[in-house]
Short mmCIF file of C-alpha atoms in Angstrom, two decimals:
data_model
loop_
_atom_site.label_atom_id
_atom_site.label_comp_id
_atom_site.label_asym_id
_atom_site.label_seq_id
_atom_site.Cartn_x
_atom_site.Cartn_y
_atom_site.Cartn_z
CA UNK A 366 0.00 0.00 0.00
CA UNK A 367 2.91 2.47 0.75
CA UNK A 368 4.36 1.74 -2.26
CA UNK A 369 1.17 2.25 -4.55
CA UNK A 370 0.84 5.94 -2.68
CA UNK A 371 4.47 6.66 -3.52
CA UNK A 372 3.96 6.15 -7.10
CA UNK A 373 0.71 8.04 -7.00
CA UNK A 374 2.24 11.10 -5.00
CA UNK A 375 4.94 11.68 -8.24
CA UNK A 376 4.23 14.53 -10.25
CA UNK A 377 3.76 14.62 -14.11
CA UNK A 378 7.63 14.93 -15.04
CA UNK A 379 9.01 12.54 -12.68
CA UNK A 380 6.26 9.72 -14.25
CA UNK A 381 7.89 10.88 -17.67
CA UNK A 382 11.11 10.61 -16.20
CA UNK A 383 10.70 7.07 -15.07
CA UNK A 384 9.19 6.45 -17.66
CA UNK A 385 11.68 7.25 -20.35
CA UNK A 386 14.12 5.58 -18.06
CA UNK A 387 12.46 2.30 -17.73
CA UNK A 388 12.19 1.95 -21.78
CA UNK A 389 16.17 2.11 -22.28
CA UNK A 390 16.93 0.15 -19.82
CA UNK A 391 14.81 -2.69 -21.59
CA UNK A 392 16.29 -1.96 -24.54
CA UNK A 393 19.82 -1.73 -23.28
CA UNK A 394 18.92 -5.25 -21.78
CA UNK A 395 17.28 -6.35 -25.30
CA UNK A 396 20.34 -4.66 -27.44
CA UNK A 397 23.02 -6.44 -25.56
CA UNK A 398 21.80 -10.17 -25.79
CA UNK A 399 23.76 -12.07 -28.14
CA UNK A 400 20.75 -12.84 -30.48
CA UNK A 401 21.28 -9.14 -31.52
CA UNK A 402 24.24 -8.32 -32.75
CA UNK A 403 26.05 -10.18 -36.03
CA UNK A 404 28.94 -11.90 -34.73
CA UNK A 405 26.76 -13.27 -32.24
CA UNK A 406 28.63 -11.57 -28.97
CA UNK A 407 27.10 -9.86 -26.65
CA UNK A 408 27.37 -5.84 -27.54
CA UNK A 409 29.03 -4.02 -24.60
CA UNK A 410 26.55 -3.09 -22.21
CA UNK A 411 27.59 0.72 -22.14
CA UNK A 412 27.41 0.76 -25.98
CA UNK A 413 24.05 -1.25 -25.86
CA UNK A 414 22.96 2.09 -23.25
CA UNK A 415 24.21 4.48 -25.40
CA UNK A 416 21.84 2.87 -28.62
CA UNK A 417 18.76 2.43 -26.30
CA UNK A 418 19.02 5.90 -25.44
CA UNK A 419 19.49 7.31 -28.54
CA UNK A 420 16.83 5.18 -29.86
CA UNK A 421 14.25 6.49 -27.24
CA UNK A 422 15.28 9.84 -27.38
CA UNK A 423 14.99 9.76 -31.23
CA UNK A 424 18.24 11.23 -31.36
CA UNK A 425 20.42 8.72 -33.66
CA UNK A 426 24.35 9.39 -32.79
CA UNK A 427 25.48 5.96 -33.04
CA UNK A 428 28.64 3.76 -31.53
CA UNK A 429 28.25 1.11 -34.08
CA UNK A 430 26.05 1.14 -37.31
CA UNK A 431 23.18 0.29 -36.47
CA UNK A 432 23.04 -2.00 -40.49
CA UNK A 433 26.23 -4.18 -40.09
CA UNK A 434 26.17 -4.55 -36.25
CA UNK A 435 23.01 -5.01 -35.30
CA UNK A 436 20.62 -8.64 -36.37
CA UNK A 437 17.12 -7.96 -38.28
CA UNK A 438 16.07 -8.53 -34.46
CA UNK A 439 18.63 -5.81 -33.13
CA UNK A 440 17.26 -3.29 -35.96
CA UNK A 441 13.69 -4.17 -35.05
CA UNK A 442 13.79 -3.56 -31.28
CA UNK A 443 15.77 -0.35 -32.19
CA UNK A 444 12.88 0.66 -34.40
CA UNK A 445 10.44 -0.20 -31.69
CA UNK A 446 11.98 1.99 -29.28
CA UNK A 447 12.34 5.13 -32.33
CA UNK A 448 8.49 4.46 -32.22
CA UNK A 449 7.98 4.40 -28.41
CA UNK A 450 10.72 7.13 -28.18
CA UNK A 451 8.39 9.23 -30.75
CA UNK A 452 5.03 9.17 -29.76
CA UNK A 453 6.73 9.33 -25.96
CA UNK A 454 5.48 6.40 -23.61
CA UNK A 455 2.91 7.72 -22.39
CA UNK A 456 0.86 7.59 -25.43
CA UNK A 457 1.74 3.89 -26.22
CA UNK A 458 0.25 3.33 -22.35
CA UNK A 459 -2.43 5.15 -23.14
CA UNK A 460 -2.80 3.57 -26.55
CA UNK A 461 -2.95 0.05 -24.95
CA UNK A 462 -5.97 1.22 -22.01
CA UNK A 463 -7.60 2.43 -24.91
CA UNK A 464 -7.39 -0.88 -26.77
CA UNK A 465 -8.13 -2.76 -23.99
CA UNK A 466 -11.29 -0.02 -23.60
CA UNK A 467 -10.06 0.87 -19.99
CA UNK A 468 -10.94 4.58 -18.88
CA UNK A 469 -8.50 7.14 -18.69
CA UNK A 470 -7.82 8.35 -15.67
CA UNK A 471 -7.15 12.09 -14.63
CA UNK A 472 -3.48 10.95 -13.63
CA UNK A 473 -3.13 9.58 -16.76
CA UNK A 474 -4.46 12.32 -18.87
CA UNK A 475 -1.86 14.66 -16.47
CA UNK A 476 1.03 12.64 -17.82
CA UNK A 477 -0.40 12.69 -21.76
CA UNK A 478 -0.71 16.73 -21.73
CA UNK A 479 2.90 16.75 -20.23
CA UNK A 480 3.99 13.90 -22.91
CA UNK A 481 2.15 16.06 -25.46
CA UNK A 482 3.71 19.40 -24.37
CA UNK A 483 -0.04 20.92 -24.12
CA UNK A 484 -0.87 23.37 -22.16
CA UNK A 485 -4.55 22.10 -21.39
CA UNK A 486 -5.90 19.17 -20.49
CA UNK A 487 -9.03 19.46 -22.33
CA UNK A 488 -9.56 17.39 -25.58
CA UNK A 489 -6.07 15.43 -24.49
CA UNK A 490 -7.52 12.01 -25.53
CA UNK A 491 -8.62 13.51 -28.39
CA UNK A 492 -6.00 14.84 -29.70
CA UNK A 493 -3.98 11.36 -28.97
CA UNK A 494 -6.04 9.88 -31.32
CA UNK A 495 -5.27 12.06 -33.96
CA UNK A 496 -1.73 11.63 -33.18
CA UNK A 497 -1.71 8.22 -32.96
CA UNK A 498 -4.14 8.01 -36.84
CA UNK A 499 -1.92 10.47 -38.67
CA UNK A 500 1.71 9.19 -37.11
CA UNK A 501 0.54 5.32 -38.83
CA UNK A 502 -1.00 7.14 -42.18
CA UNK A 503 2.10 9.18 -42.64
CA UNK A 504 4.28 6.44 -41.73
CA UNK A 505 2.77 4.16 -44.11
CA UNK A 506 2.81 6.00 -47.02
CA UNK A 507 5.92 6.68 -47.08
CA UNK A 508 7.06 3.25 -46.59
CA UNK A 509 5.10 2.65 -49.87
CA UNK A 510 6.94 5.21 -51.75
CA UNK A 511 10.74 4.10 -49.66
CA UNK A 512 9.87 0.76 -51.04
CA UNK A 513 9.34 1.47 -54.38
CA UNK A 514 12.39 3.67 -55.02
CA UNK A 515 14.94 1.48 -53.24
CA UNK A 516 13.33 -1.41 -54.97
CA UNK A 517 15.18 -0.45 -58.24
CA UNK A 518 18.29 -0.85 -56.36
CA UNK A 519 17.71 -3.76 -53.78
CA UNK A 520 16.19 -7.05 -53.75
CA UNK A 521 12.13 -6.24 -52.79
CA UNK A 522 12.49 -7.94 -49.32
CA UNK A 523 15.17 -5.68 -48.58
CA UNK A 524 13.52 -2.66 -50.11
CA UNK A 525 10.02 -3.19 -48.38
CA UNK A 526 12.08 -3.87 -44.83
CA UNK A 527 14.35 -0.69 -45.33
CA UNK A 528 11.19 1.10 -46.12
CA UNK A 529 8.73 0.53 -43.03
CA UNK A 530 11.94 0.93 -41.59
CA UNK A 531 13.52 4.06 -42.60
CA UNK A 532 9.53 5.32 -42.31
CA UNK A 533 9.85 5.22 -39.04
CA UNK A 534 13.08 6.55 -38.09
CA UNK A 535 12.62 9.75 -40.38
CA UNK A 536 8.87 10.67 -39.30
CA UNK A 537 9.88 10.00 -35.51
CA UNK A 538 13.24 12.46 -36.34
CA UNK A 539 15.56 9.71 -34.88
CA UNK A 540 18.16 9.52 -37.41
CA UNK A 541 19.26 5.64 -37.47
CA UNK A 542 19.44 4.25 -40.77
CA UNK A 543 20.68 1.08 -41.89
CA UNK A 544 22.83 1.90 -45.54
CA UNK A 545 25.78 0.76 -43.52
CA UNK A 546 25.19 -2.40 -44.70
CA UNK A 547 25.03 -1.44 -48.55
CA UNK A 548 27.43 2.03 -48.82
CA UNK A 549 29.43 1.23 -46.04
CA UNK A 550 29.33 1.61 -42.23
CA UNK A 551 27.88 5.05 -40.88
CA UNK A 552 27.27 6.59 -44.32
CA UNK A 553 23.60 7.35 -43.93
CA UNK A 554 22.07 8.85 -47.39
CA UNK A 555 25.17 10.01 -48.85
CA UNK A 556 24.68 7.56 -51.86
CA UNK A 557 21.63 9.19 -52.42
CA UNK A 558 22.97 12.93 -52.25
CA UNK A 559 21.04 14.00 -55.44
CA UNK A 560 18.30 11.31 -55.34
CA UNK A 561 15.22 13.39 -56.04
CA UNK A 562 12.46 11.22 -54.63
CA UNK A 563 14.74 9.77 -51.54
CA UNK A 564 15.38 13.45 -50.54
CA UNK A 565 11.85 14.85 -50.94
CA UNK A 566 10.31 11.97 -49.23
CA UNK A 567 12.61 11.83 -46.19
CA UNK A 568 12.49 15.87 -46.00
CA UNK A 569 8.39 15.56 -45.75
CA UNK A 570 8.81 12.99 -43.34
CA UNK A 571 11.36 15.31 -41.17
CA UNK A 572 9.28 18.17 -41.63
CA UNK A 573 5.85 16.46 -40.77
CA UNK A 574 7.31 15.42 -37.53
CA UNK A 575 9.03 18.37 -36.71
CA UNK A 576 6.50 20.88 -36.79
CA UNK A 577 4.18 18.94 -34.25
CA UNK A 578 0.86 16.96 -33.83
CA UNK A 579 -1.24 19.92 -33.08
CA UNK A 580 -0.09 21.59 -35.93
CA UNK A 581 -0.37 18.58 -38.07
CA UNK A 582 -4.38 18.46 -36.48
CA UNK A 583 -4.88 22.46 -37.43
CA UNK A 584 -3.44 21.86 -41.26
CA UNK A 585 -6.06 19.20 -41.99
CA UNK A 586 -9.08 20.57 -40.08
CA UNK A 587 -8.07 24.10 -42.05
CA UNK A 588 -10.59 23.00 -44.79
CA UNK A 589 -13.48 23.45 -42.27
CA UNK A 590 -11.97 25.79 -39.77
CA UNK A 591 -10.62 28.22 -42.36
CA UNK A 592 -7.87 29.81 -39.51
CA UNK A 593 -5.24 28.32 -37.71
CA UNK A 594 -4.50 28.81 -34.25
CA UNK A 595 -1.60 31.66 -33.60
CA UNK A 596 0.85 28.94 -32.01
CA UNK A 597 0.71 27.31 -35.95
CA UNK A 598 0.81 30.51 -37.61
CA UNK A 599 4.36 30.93 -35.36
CA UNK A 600 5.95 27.56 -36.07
CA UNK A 601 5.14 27.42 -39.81
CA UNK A 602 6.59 30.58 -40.87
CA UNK A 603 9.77 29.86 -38.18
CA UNK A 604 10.10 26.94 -39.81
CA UNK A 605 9.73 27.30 -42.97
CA UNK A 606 11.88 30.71 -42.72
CA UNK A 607 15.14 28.38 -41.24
CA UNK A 608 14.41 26.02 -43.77
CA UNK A 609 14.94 28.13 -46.79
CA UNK A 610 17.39 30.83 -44.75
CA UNK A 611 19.31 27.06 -43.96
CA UNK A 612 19.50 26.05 -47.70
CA UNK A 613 20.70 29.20 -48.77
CA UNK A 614 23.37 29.58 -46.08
CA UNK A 615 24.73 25.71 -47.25
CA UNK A 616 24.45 26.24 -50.74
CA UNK A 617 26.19 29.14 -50.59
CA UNK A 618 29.28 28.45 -48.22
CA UNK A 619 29.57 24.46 -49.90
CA UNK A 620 29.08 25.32 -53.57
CA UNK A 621 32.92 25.26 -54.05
CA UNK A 622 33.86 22.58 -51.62
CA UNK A 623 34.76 19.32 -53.51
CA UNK A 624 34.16 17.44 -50.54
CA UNK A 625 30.32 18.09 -50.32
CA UNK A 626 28.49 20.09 -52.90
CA UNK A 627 31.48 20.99 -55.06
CA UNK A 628 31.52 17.41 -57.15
CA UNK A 629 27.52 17.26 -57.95
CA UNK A 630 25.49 18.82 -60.34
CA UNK A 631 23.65 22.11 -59.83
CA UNK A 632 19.94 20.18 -59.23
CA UNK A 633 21.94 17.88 -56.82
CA UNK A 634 23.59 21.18 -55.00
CA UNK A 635 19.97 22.29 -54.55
CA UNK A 636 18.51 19.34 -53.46
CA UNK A 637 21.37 18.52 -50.86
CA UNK A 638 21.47 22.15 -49.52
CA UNK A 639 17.68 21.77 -48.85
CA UNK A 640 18.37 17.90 -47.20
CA UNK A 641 21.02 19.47 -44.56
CA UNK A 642 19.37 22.13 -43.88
CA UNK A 643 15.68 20.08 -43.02
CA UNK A 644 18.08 17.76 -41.39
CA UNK A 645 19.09 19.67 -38.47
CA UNK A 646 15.32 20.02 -37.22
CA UNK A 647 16.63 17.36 -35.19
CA UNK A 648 16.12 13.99 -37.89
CA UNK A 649 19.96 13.64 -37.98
CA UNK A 650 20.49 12.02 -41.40
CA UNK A 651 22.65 13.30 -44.08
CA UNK A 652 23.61 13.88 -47.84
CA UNK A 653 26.65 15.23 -47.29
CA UNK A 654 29.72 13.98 -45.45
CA UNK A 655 29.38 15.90 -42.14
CA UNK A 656 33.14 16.36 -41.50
CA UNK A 657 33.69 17.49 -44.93
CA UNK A 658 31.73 20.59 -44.44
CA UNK A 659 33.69 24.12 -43.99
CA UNK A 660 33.59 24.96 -40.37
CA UNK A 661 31.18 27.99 -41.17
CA UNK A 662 28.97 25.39 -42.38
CA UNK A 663 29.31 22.96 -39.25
CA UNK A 664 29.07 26.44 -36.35
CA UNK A 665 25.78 27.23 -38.22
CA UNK A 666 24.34 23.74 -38.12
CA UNK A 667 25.31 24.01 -34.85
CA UNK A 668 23.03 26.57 -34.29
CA UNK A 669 19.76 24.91 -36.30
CA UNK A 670 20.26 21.84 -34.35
CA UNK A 671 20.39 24.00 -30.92
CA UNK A 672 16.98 26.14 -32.23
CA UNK A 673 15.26 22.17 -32.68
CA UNK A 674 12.11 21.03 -33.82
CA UNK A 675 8.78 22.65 -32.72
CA UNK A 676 6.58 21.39 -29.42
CA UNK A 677 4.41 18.61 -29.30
CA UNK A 678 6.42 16.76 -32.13
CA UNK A 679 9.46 13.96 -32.03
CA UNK A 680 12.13 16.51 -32.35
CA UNK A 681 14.08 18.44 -29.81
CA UNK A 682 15.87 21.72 -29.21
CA UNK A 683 14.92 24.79 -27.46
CA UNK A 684 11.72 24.52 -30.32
CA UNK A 685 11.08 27.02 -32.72
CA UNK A 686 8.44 28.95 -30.57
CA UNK A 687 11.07 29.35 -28.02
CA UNK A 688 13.21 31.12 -30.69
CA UNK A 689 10.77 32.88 -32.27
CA UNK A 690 9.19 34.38 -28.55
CA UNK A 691 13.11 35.56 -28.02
CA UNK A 692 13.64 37.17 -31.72
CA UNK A 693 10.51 38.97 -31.04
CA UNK A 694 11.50 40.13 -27.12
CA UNK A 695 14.72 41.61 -28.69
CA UNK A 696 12.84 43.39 -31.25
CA UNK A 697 10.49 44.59 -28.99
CA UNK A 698 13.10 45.72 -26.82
CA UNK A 699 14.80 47.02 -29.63
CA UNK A 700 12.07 49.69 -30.32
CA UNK A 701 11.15 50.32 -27.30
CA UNK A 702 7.72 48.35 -27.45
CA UNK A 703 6.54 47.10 -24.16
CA UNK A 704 4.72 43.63 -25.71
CA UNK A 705 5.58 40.84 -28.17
CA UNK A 706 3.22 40.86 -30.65
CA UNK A 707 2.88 37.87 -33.23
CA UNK A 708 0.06 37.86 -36.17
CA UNK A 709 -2.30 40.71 -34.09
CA UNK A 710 -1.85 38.37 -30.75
CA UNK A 711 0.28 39.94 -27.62
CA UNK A 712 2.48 37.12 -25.95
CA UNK A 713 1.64 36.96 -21.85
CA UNK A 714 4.70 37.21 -19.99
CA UNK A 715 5.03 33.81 -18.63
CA UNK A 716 5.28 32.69 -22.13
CA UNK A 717 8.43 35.04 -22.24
CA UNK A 718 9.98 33.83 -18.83
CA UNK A 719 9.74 30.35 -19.58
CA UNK A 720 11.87 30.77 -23.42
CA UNK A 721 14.39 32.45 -21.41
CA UNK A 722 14.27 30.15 -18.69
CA UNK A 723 14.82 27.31 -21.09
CA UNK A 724 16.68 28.16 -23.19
CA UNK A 725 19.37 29.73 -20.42
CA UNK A 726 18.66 25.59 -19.24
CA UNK A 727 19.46 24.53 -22.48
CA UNK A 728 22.74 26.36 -22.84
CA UNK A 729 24.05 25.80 -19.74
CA UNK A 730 23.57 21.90 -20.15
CA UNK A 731 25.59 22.48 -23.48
CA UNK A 732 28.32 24.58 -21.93
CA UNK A 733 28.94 22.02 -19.30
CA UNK A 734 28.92 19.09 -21.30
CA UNK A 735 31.21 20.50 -23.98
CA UNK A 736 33.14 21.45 -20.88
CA UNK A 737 33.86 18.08 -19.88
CA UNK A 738 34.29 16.04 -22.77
CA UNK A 739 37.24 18.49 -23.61
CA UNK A 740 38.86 17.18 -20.50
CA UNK A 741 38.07 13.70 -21.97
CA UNK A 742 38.42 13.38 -25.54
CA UNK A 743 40.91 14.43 -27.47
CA UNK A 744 39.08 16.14 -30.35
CA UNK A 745 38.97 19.87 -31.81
CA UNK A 746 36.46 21.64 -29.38
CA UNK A 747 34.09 22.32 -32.86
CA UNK A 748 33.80 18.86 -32.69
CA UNK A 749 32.84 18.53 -29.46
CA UNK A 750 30.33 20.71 -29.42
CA UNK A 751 28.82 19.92 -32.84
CA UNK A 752 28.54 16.56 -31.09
CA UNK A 753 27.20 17.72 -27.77
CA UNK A 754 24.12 20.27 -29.73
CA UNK A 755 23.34 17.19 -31.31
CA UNK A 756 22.84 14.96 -28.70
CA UNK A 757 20.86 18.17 -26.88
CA UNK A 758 18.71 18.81 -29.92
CA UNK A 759 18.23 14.81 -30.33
CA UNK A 760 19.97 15.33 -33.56
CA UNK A 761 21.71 12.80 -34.59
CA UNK A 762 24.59 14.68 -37.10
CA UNK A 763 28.22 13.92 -36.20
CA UNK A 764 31.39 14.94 -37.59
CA UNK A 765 32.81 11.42 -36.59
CA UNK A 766 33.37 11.13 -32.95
CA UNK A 767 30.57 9.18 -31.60
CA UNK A 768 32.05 5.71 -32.49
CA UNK A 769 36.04 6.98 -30.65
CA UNK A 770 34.41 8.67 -27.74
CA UNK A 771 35.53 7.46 -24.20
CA UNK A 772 33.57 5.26 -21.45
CA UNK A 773 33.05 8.92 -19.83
CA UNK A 774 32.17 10.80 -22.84
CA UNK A 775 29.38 7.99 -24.13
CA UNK A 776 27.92 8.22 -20.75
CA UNK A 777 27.67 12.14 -21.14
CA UNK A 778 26.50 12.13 -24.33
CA UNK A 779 24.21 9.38 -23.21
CA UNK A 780 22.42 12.33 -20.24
CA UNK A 781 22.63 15.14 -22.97
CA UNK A 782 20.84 13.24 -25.08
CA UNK A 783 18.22 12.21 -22.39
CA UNK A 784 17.55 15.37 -21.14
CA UNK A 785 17.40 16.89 -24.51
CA UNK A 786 14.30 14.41 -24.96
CA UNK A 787 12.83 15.22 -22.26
CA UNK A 788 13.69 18.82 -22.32
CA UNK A 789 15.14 20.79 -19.48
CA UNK A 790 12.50 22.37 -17.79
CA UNK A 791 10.60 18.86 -17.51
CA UNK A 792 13.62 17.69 -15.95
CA UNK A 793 14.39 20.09 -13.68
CA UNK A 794 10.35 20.49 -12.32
CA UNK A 795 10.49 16.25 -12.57
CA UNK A 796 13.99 16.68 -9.80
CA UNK A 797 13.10 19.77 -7.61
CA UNK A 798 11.26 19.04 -4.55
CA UNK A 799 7.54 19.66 -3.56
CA UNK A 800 7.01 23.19 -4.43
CA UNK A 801 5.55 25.76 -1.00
CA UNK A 802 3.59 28.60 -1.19
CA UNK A 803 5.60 31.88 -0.47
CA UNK A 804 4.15 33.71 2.52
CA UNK A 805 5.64 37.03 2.11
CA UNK A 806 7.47 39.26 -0.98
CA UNK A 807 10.87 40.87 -1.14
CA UNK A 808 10.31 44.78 -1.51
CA UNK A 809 11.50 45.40 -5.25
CA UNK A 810 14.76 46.50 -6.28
CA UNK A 811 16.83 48.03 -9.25
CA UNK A 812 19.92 46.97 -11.28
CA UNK A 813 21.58 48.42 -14.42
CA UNK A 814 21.47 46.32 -17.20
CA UNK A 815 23.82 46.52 -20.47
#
């Protein structure tokens, strides 16, 4: 009985918390039996961590490729847990009471709006539903289309598997992909640099789950609604505006560099500028060899992967609305306007507290981590913190020094990647203790600022 109240007494974030933890450490457990890895060993139980996590946290920086290590069964409970990892595990709980027609209890429906990033509960079921309809639709139309394309250039089994597959990992934004097998250990879509349909289809997919299910549910209801709510209106322009800013920026600073864009054709330049700069809204797969790019290029991918995906979807970062609320506080500020206004809307002020507060979270995780794995690998410090964003922003991109980093620095990368999932402020109210009323104010003060 004690132990049943315990449980009950944890607050939304700590249930996620536990949660989330829970899942990797079955799939560390599952990753590291024999049956699922090729030469029949037993993968390393830290390296068989560091995969589970990354696989839950849809993140996708890999120790080993995932396509020559890893059995069909290795690939298939990674994919499981890109799924879980996705929807968040909440939903797949939720999924199961509602199969099972069980009623959803308020607790429950607590956890989904915090899994869901909502800020109401009202409609939460609801709105799981839709996630749940349009994830599978999505999903499996593009594993039609995956199929068909890479059937031209693999045997059908192969091409059907890599397409459910590959579905998955790119809607979910995690990143793992299993061409290792075919081009070569961790080469991800670089054979298919200036493959027209591979590219559009995995962008759509990126971009799909990237902007987030609410979104998603305002674009198709549009038809009858004819408006979207202000909080789409924000992360479709963001989005869309880093998207095309991205492309440009790449296009521009690779078109001479033989080691990227310099060897393909103008359509192919295009198409891969376009790929690398969708990629960084946290999917993690790419065209273009990584640690070929110009270090301009790699400090501003840097920067996309920080900025994320938007809320409510499989991607991480600090979320475009978070961006987009501090852009518009330093315009305000700027001239000398006393609101954020967005579309005819003024922003309340918690909205602006909590995209500083998180995003001052977000670097300071960053800052730290990149602090210590300088002490502990022995790799240019761009490299370290190209690989640190990534695992914050559940990224994926690396520049090569995933598979060499230390016992120390896996394990880092391995909480950076976590909390990036989960994002800061959910971790931090999931680890602070029971919050008490204040019972008296400080008088206010002044300071100078700038």
């Amino acid at each position: 009985m004690k132990k049943s109240s315990t449980i009950l007494q944890l607050t939304p974030p700590q249930v996620l918390v536990l949660g989330f933890a829970a899942i990797i450490m079955i799939g560390t457990f599952l990753l590291s039996l024999p049956l699922a890895s090729k030469d029949g060993l037993p993968t390393p139980f830290i390296d068989a961590l560091f995969t589970a996590t990354s696989a839950t946290c849809v993140t996708g920086l890999v120790v080993v490729d995932t396509g020559t290590h890893f059995t069909m069964f290795g690939q298939i409970i990674i994919v499981i847990l890109i799924q879980i990892g996705g929807l968040g595990f909440m939903s797949m709980s939720t999924l199961f009471a509602l199969v099972l027609r069980k009623r959803i209890t308020l607790r429950e429906r607590l956890v989904l709006q915090e899994a869901l990033n909502q800020g109401s509960m009202e409609g939460i079921v609801r709105l799981f539903r839709k996630v749940l309809v349009y994830s599978l639709i999505i999903e499996a139309i593009a594993a039609v289309l995956f199929t068909i394309r890479w059937s031209f250039d693999l045997d059908f089994q192969t091409a059907l598997f890599f397409g459910i597959w590959h579905a998955i990992s790119f809607f979910n934004n995690a990143g793992f992909d299993l061409f290792g097998s075919i081009t070569g250990p961790f080469s991800s879509l670089t054979a298919y640099a200036d493959d027209f349909m591979t590219n559009v289809i995995a962008m759509a997919l990126i971009v799909l789950g990237g902007i987030g299910f609410v979104v998603l549910s305002d674009l198709l209801e549009y038809k009858n609604k004819k408006k979207l709510s202000l909080h789409s209106k924000v992360v479709l322009s963001m989005t869309a505006f880093l998207i095309i800013f991205g492309a440009i920026v790449i296009f521009i600073f690779e078109y001479t560099n033989t080691k990227t864009l310099g060897s393909i054709n103008f359509g192919g330049k295009v198409l891969a500028s376009f790929f690398q700069s969708v990629s960084p809204r946290t999917a993690g797969a790419n065209s273009l060899d990584i640690g070929g790019l110009r270090q301009a290029t790699q400090f501003f991918i840097i920067i996309l992967m920080f900025i994320g995906a938007s809320p409510g979807s499989t991607g991480g970062g600090i979320k475009t609305t978070t961006f987009t609320v501090l852009v518009g506080a330093m315009l305000a500020m700027i001239r000398g306007k006393e609101d954020i206004v967005f579309f005819r809307f003024r922003l309340a002020k918690d909205r602006i507290f909590k995209a500083i507060t998180l995003t001052m979270l977000a670097l300071f995780l960053v800052i730290l981590v990149a602090m210590l794995l300088s002490t502990t690998e022995s790799a240019p410090f761009l490299t370290i913190l190209f690989e640190v964003t990534s695992a914050f922003g559940t990224v994926g991109l690396s520049m090569g020094l995933t598979p060499e980093l230390t016992m120390i620095g896996k394990i880092l990368i391995s909480i950076t990647m976590f909390a990036g999932r989960l994002g800061p402020i959910t971790l931090a109210y999931a680890l602070q203790p029971k919050k008490e009323k204040e019972l008296y104010k400080y008088p206010e003060g002044k300071i100078t600022i700038g």
